[in-house]
mmCIF file of C-alpha atoms in Angstrom:
data_model
loop_
_atom_site.group_PDB
_atom_site.id
_atom_site.type_symbol
_atom_site.label_atom_id
_atom_site.label_comp_id
_atom_site.label_asym_id
_atom_site.label_seq_id
_atom_site.Cartn_x
_atom_site.Cartn_y
_atom_site.Cartn_z
ATOM 1 C CA MET A 1 -11.616 -14.872 -4.119
ATOM 2 C CA THR A 2 -10.467 -17.445 -6.622
ATOM 3 C CA ARG A 3 -7.322 -16.798 -8.677
ATOM 4 C CA ALA A 4 -9.997 -16.237 -11.503
ATOM 5 C CA ASP A 5 -11.333 -12.984 -10.561
ATOM 6 C CA ALA A 6 -8.056 -11.752 -8.379
ATOM 7 C CA SER A 7 -7.304 -8.869 -11.013
ATOM 8 C CA ALA A 8 -9.356 -6.006 -10.656
ATOM 9 C CA LEU A 9 -9.231 -2.063 -10.385
ATOM 10 C CA TYR A 10 -10.038 -0.540 -6.823
ATOM 11 C CA VAL A 11 -11.397 3.047 -7.183
ATOM 12 C CA GLY A 12 -12.066 5.202 -4.262
ATOM 13 C CA GLU A 13 -10.749 7.566 -1.792
ATOM 14 C CA VAL A 14 -7.698 8.262 0.591
ATOM 15 C CA THR A 15 -8.200 10.004 4.069
ATOM 16 C CA HIS A 16 -5.518 10.931 6.708
ATOM 17 C CA ARG A 17 -6.804 12.730 9.747
ATOM 18 C CA ARG A 18 -4.077 13.618 12.450
ATOM 19 C CA VAL A 19 -5.468 14.673 15.919
ATOM 20 C CA TYR A 20 -2.331 14.963 18.062
ATOM 21 C CA GLY A 21 0.211 17.802 18.092
ATOM 22 C CA PHE A 22 -1.879 19.667 15.464
ATOM 23 C CA ASP A 23 -4.966 19.133 13.764
ATOM 24 C CA HIS A 24 -5.115 18.492 9.756
ATOM 25 C CA THR A 25 -6.987 16.370 7.590
ATOM 26 C CA LEU A 26 -6.922 15.566 3.809
ATOM 27 C CA ARG A 27 -8.707 13.756 1.380
ATOM 28 C CA TYR A 28 -8.108 12.735 -2.242
ATOM 29 C CA ARG A 29 -9.077 10.243 -5.010
ATOM 30 C CA LEU A 30 -7.162 7.671 -6.454
ATOM 31 C CA TYR A 31 -7.070 4.228 -7.458
ATOM 32 C CA MET A 32 -5.354 0.779 -7.326
ATOM 33 C CA LEU A 33 -4.394 -2.335 -9.038
ATOM 34 C CA LEU A 34 -5.227 -5.998 -7.828
ATOM 35 C CA LEU A 35 -2.775 -8.547 -9.322
ATOM 36 C CA ASP A 36 -2.031 -11.778 -8.762
ATOM 37 C CA ILE A 37 1.711 -11.855 -8.781
ATOM 38 C CA ASP A 38 2.199 -14.977 -10.371
ATOM 39 C CA ALA A 39 0.001 -14.038 -13.443
ATOM 40 C CA ALA A 40 0.066 -10.428 -13.273
ATOM 41 C CA GLU A 41 2.103 -10.383 -16.726
ATOM 42 C CA ALA A 42 -0.511 -12.684 -18.559
ATOM 43 C CA ARG A 43 -3.250 -10.902 -17.287
ATOM 44 C CA ILE A 44 -1.907 -7.557 -18.249
ATOM 45 C CA ARG A 45 -0.559 -8.601 -21.953
ATOM 46 C CA PRO A 46 -4.001 -7.698 -23.840
ATOM 47 C CA LEU A 47 -4.673 -4.490 -22.348
ATOM 48 C CA ARG A 48 -3.378 -1.418 -24.026
ATOM 49 C CA TRP A 49 -3.493 1.156 -21.413
ATOM 50 C CA LEU A 50 -1.795 -0.834 -18.983
ATOM 51 C CA THR A 51 1.611 -2.431 -19.616
ATOM 52 C CA SER A 52 3.834 -4.953 -17.772
ATOM 53 C CA GLY A 53 7.544 -4.142 -17.664
ATOM 54 C CA ARG A 54 7.691 -1.348 -19.997
ATOM 55 C CA PHE A 55 6.500 2.326 -20.556
ATOM 56 C CA GLY A 56 3.034 2.953 -20.850
ATOM 57 C CA LEU A 57 0.187 5.064 -20.046
ATOM 58 C CA MET A 58 0.096 2.853 -16.951
ATOM 59 C CA SER A 59 2.326 0.311 -16.171
ATOM 60 C CA TYR A 60 3.413 -2.477 -13.441
ATOM 61 C CA SER A 61 6.552 -3.936 -12.604
ATOM 62 C CA PRO A 62 7.210 -6.549 -10.078
ATOM 63 C CA ARG A 63 10.679 -4.808 -9.504
ATOM 64 C CA ASP A 64 8.953 -1.939 -8.219
ATOM 65 C CA HIS A 65 8.105 -4.115 -5.219
ATOM 66 C CA GLY A 66 10.380 -5.987 -2.859
ATOM 67 C CA ASP A 67 13.736 -5.251 -2.885
ATOM 68 C CA ARG A 68 13.722 -4.041 -6.436
ATOM 69 C CA SER A 69 16.037 -6.643 -7.636
ATOM 70 C CA THR A 70 15.969 -9.364 -10.161
ATOM 71 C CA THR A 71 14.564 -11.893 -7.779
ATOM 72 C CA PRO A 72 11.090 -12.615 -8.633
ATOM 73 C CA LEU A 73 8.709 -11.254 -6.259
ATOM 74 C CA ARG A 74 6.936 -14.409 -5.582
ATOM 75 C CA GLN A 75 10.330 -15.811 -4.242
ATOM 76 C CA GLN A 76 10.605 -12.812 -2.084
ATOM 77 C CA ILE A 77 7.387 -12.682 -0.483
ATOM 78 C CA ASP A 78 7.712 -16.575 0.076
ATOM 79 C CA ILE A 79 11.053 -16.084 1.856
ATOM 80 C CA HIS A 80 9.270 -13.610 4.180
ATOM 81 C CA LEU A 81 6.441 -16.032 4.774
ATOM 82 C CA ALA A 82 9.017 -18.896 5.393
ATOM 83 C CA ALA A 83 10.672 -16.644 8.135
ATOM 84 C CA ALA A 84 7.503 -16.224 9.975
ATOM 85 C CA GLY A 85 6.606 -19.837 9.669
ATOM 86 C CA ILE A 86 4.126 -19.420 7.205
ATOM 87 C CA ASP A 87 3.868 -21.569 4.090
ATOM 88 C CA LEU A 88 1.112 -21.186 1.414
ATOM 89 C CA HIS A 89 2.059 -24.616 -0.102
ATOM 90 C CA GLY A 90 1.707 -22.464 -3.539
ATOM 91 C CA GLY A 91 -1.362 -20.449 -2.369
ATOM 92 C CA PRO A 92 -2.032 -17.024 -4.544
ATOM 93 C CA ILE A 93 -0.928 -13.783 -3.214
ATOM 94 C CA SER A 94 -2.493 -10.618 -4.582
ATOM 95 C CA LEU A 95 -0.745 -7.255 -4.696
ATOM 96 C CA MET A 96 -2.663 -4.022 -3.968
ATOM 97 C CA THR A 97 -0.851 -1.426 -5.598
ATOM 98 C CA MET A 98 -0.530 2.029 -7.781
ATOM 99 C CA PRO A 99 0.242 1.573 -11.291
ATOM 100 C CA ARG A 100 3.114 3.742 -12.616
ATOM 101 C CA ILE A 101 1.832 6.852 -14.389
ATOM 102 C CA LEU A 102 3.847 7.923 -17.486
ATOM 103 C CA GLY A 103 6.977 5.903 -16.358
ATOM 104 C CA TYR A 104 6.735 7.687 -12.628
ATOM 105 C CA GLY A 105 5.828 5.425 -9.808
ATOM 106 C CA PHE A 106 5.252 5.815 -5.952
ATOM 107 C CA ASN A 107 3.883 3.969 -3.689
ATOM 108 C CA PRO A 108 3.608 4.733 0.069
ATOM 109 C CA LEU A 109 1.661 1.627 1.258
ATOM 110 C CA SER A 110 1.163 -1.301 -1.309
ATOM 111 C CA VAL A 111 -0.714 -4.739 0.547
ATOM 112 C CA TYR A 112 0.198 -8.190 -0.248
ATOM 113 C CA PHE A 113 -2.968 -10.697 0.434
ATOM 114 C CA CYS A 114 -1.398 -14.118 1.004
ATOM 115 C CA ARG A 115 -3.994 -16.938 0.754
ATOM 116 C CA HIS A 116 -3.547 -20.957 1.483
ATOM 117 C CA VAL A 117 -4.453 -22.789 -1.402
ATOM 118 C CA ASP A 118 -8.298 -23.139 -0.529
ATOM 119 C CA GLY A 119 -8.353 -19.359 -0.732
ATOM 120 C CA THR A 120 -8.560 -18.356 3.052
ATOM 121 C CA LEU A 121 -6.172 -15.787 3.957
ATOM 122 C CA ALA A 122 -2.932 -16.574 5.606
ATOM 123 C CA ALA A 123 -1.073 -13.407 6.026
ATOM 124 C CA LEU A 124 -1.044 -9.868 4.941
ATOM 125 C CA LEU A 125 2.183 -8.085 4.069
ATOM 126 C CA TYR A 126 2.204 -4.032 4.181
ATOM 127 C CA GLU A 127 4.934 -2.787 2.423
ATOM 128 C CA VAL A 128 5.834 0.935 3.215
ATOM 129 C CA THR A 129 7.576 3.543 0.976
ATOM 130 C CA ASN A 130 8.890 6.611 2.243
ATOM 131 C CA THR A 131 9.714 9.336 0.058
ATOM 132 C CA PHE A 132 13.574 8.718 0.275
ATOM 133 C CA HIS A 133 12.503 5.738 -1.532
ATOM 134 C CA GLU A 134 13.640 3.682 1.483
ATOM 135 C CA ARG A 135 11.436 0.404 1.848
ATOM 136 C CA HIS A 136 10.417 -2.007 4.819
ATOM 137 C CA SER A 137 7.229 -4.201 5.219
ATOM 138 C CA TYR A 138 5.471 -5.084 8.072
ATOM 139 C CA LEU A 139 4.123 -9.164 8.180
ATOM 140 C CA VAL A 140 1.280 -10.062 10.248
ATOM 141 C CA ALA A 141 -0.291 -13.807 9.760
ATOM 142 C CA LEU A 142 -4.052 -14.611 10.304
ATOM 143 C CA PRO A 143 -5.395 -16.700 13.156
ATOM 144 C CA SER A 144 -5.902 -20.414 12.095
ATOM 145 C CA GLU A 145 -9.647 -20.045 12.155
ATOM 146 C CA PRO A 146 -10.224 -15.918 11.634
ATOM 147 C CA GLY A 147 -13.543 -14.729 13.169
ATOM 148 C CA PRO A 148 -16.169 -12.831 11.147
ATOM 149 C CA GLY A 149 -15.861 -8.951 10.254
ATOM 150 C CA PRO A 150 -12.873 -7.016 9.605
ATOM 151 C CA ILE A 151 -9.243 -8.458 10.007
ATOM 152 C CA ARG A 152 -7.651 -6.254 12.878
ATOM 153 C CA GLN A 153 -3.600 -6.697 13.084
ATOM 154 C CA THR A 154 -0.896 -4.606 14.849
ATOM 155 C CA THR A 155 2.821 -3.995 14.580
ATOM 156 C CA GLU A 156 5.555 -1.638 16.509
ATOM 157 C CA LYS A 157 6.778 1.187 14.378
ATOM 158 C CA THR A 158 10.212 0.497 13.299
ATOM 159 C CA PHE A 159 10.788 2.379 9.895
ATOM 160 C CA PHE A 160 10.995 5.893 9.662
ATOM 161 C CA VAL A 161 7.958 7.354 7.376
ATOM 162 C CA SER A 162 7.188 11.284 7.965
ATOM 163 C CA PRO A 163 9.487 13.779 9.715
ATOM 164 C CA PHE A 164 6.613 14.632 11.672
ATOM 165 C CA MET A 165 6.156 11.596 13.307
ATOM 166 C CA ASP A 166 7.901 9.908 16.545
ATOM 167 C CA MET A 167 9.351 6.551 15.712
ATOM 168 C CA ASP A 168 7.855 5.089 19.050
ATOM 169 C CA LEU A 169 4.660 4.489 17.683
ATOM 170 C CA THR A 170 2.289 1.627 17.398
ATOM 171 C CA TYR A 171 0.063 0.679 14.027
ATOM 172 C CA ASP A 172 -3.399 -0.722 14.361
ATOM 173 C CA PHE A 173 -4.368 -1.892 10.695
ATOM 174 C CA THR A 174 -8.215 -2.770 10.296
ATOM 175 C CA VAL A 175 -8.371 -4.513 6.819
ATOM 176 C CA ARG A 176 -11.575 -5.395 4.856
ATOM 177 C CA PRO A 177 -9.861 -7.827 1.992
ATOM 178 C CA PRO A 178 -10.987 -7.178 -1.740
ATOM 179 C CA GLY A 179 -14.416 -8.420 -2.634
ATOM 180 C CA GLU A 180 -16.858 -5.644 -4.476
ATOM 181 C CA ALA A 181 -14.931 -3.081 -2.073
ATOM 182 C CA VAL A 182 -12.004 -3.278 -0.168
ATOM 183 C CA SER A 183 -10.558 -0.995 2.787
ATOM 184 C CA VAL A 184 -7.430 -0.357 4.751
ATOM 185 C CA VAL A 185 -7.288 1.597 7.732
ATOM 186 C CA VAL A 186 -4.133 2.442 9.659
ATOM 187 C CA ALA A 187 -4.656 4.010 13.125
ATOM 188 C CA VAL A 188 -1.293 5.352 14.596
ATOM 189 C CA ARG A 189 -1.114 5.423 18.205
ATOM 190 C CA ARG A 190 1.458 6.137 21.445
ATOM 191 C CA GLY A 191 -0.116 3.756 23.975
ATOM 192 C CA ASP A 192 -3.728 4.947 24.544
ATOM 193 C CA GLN A 193 -3.354 8.343 22.608
ATOM 194 C CA PRO A 194 -4.451 8.508 18.985
ATOM 195 C CA ILE A 195 -1.996 10.461 16.686
ATOM 196 C CA LEU A 196 -3.401 9.991 13.253
ATOM 197 C CA THR A 197 -5.703 7.611 10.943
ATOM 198 C CA ALA A 198 -5.246 6.865 7.325
ATOM 199 C CA SER A 199 -7.345 5.050 5.346
ATOM 200 C CA PHE A 200 -8.233 3.723 1.684
ATOM 201 C CA ALA A 201 -11.936 2.652 0.788
ATOM 202 C CA GLY A 202 -12.356 1.790 -2.708
ATOM 203 C CA ARG A 203 -15.121 -0.083 -5.050
ATOM 204 C CA ARG A 204 -14.248 -2.995 -7.228
ATOM 205 C CA ARG A 205 -14.585 -2.444 -11.170
ATOM 206 C CA PRO A 206 -13.412 -4.776 -13.689
ATOM 207 C CA LEU A 207 -9.612 -4.404 -14.960
ATOM 208 C CA THR A 208 -10.616 -3.632 -18.708
ATOM 209 C CA ASP A 209 -9.067 -0.982 -21.280
ATOM 210 C CA PRO A 210 -12.253 1.265 -20.617
ATOM 211 C CA GLU A 211 -12.323 1.458 -17.043
ATOM 212 C CA LEU A 212 -8.216 1.749 -16.945
ATOM 213 C CA LEU A 213 -9.002 4.785 -19.466
ATOM 214 C CA ARG A 214 -11.773 5.802 -17.457
ATOM 215 C CA ALA A 215 -9.925 6.056 -14.073
ATOM 216 C CA TRP A 216 -6.913 7.872 -16.161
ATOM 217 C CA ILE A 217 -9.186 10.720 -17.170
ATOM 218 C CA THR A 218 -10.833 11.037 -13.735
ATOM 219 C CA HIS A 219 -7.555 11.066 -11.886
ATOM 220 C CA PRO A 220 -5.339 12.022 -14.024
ATOM 221 C CA LEU A 221 -1.242 12.046 -13.209
ATOM 222 C CA LEU A 222 -2.005 10.044 -10.123
ATOM 223 C CA THR A 223 1.213 8.968 -8.697
ATOM 224 C CA TRP A 224 2.453 12.453 -9.169
ATOM 225 C CA LYS A 225 -0.166 13.960 -7.640
ATOM 226 C CA VAL A 226 0.599 11.636 -4.285
ATOM 227 C CA MET A 227 4.075 12.671 -4.166
ATOM 228 C CA TRP A 228 3.208 16.310 -4.889
ATOM 229 C CA GLY A 229 0.205 16.215 -2.139
ATOM 230 C CA ILE A 230 2.811 14.786 0.304
ATOM 231 C CA HIS A 231 4.940 17.757 0.102
ATOM 232 C CA TRP A 232 2.338 20.206 0.055
ATOM 233 C CA GLU A 233 0.778 19.016 2.957
ATOM 234 C CA ALA A 234 4.041 18.458 4.537
ATOM 235 C CA ALA A 235 4.335 22.268 4.083
ATOM 236 C CA LYS A 236 0.903 23.179 5.392
ATOM 237 C CA GLY A 237 1.743 21.000 8.529
ATOM 238 C CA MET A 238 4.877 23.085 9.062
ATOM 239 C CA LEU A 239 2.674 26.217 9.059
ATOM 240 C CA LYS A 240 0.505 24.760 11.831
ATOM 241 C CA GLY A 241 3.645 24.108 14.100
ATOM 242 C CA ALA A 242 4.693 20.431 13.237
ATOM 243 C CA LYS A 243 7.822 19.569 15.082
ATOM 244 C CA TYR A 244 10.553 18.073 12.399
ATOM 245 C CA ARG A 245 11.956 15.036 13.235
ATOM 246 C CA GLU A 246 15.532 13.948 11.609
ATOM 247 C CA ARG A 247 15.272 10.791 9.637
ATOM 248 C CA ASP A 248 16.505 7.560 11.309
ATOM 249 C CA LYS A 249 18.347 4.405 9.307
ATOM 250 C CA PRO A 250 15.828 2.300 8.076
ATOM 251 C CA PRO A 251 15.933 -1.454 10.084
ATOM 252 C CA SER A 252 18.850 -3.666 8.814
ATOM 253 C CA HIS A 253 15.923 -6.213 8.332
ATOM 254 C CA PRO A 254 13.460 -6.140 5.713
ATOM 255 C CA VAL A 255 10.522 -7.379 7.526
ATOM 256 C CA THR A 256 8.712 -6.437 11.075
ATOM 257 C CA VAL A 257 6.515 -9.283 12.313
ATOM 258 C CA GLY A 258 3.229 -8.104 14.035
ATOM 259 C CA ALA A 259 0.330 -9.646 15.457
ATOM 260 C CA SER A 260 -3.616 -10.254 14.706
ATOM 261 C CA ARG A 261 -5.973 -8.902 17.659
#
């Protein structure tokens, strides 16, 4: 994917299925933005229904990501990449995330696709935010010569997300990078025991005002719905016998480094 087509809208479905402790499945429709973080403001400026850094029907702000500071988001990601021995030499970084809706934003998972200058993927950074508004990221480099097919990566869980999930778990990521379609699958396991699988699969639409309005009409109050849904599903899980865990302190370091498989 070139910088020219690095901005898009992906409309699809999230699926969660828990198979250990208690059985539970949920599905809901949503849409996500894909934005080149270096060109996001200029790309959004001509749009009516998506604004940058200010209130709107839908809005995006780089300060909703990373450490939420005034440090440029590109600089923050480059620092994390450098700490892992990765240098993009100015290559593009695309962020897949949900916009704020009427000023409210919440993203359980945003994904950064970090590319070399020639467009090949160098690393993926998974930015996780829990309902306590704490944040941690998982950074995984790709092999210098990645094989065909989906990207497969793994990392140990180091950050508290759900009060119904233990900490001694492993995340396995299976990702098909953005093209005409995109998918991100997170399989959670303890050793060889599957616990839960969560996924997003979406189809590409152009980032235009008609498509944004269409997405808004068919998926109203998107981020509000996601947050409400998390709490509603938690209540149903408790009725099914889910065990509540006390929240651990977040890691002292902002990024955990994983490995490709």
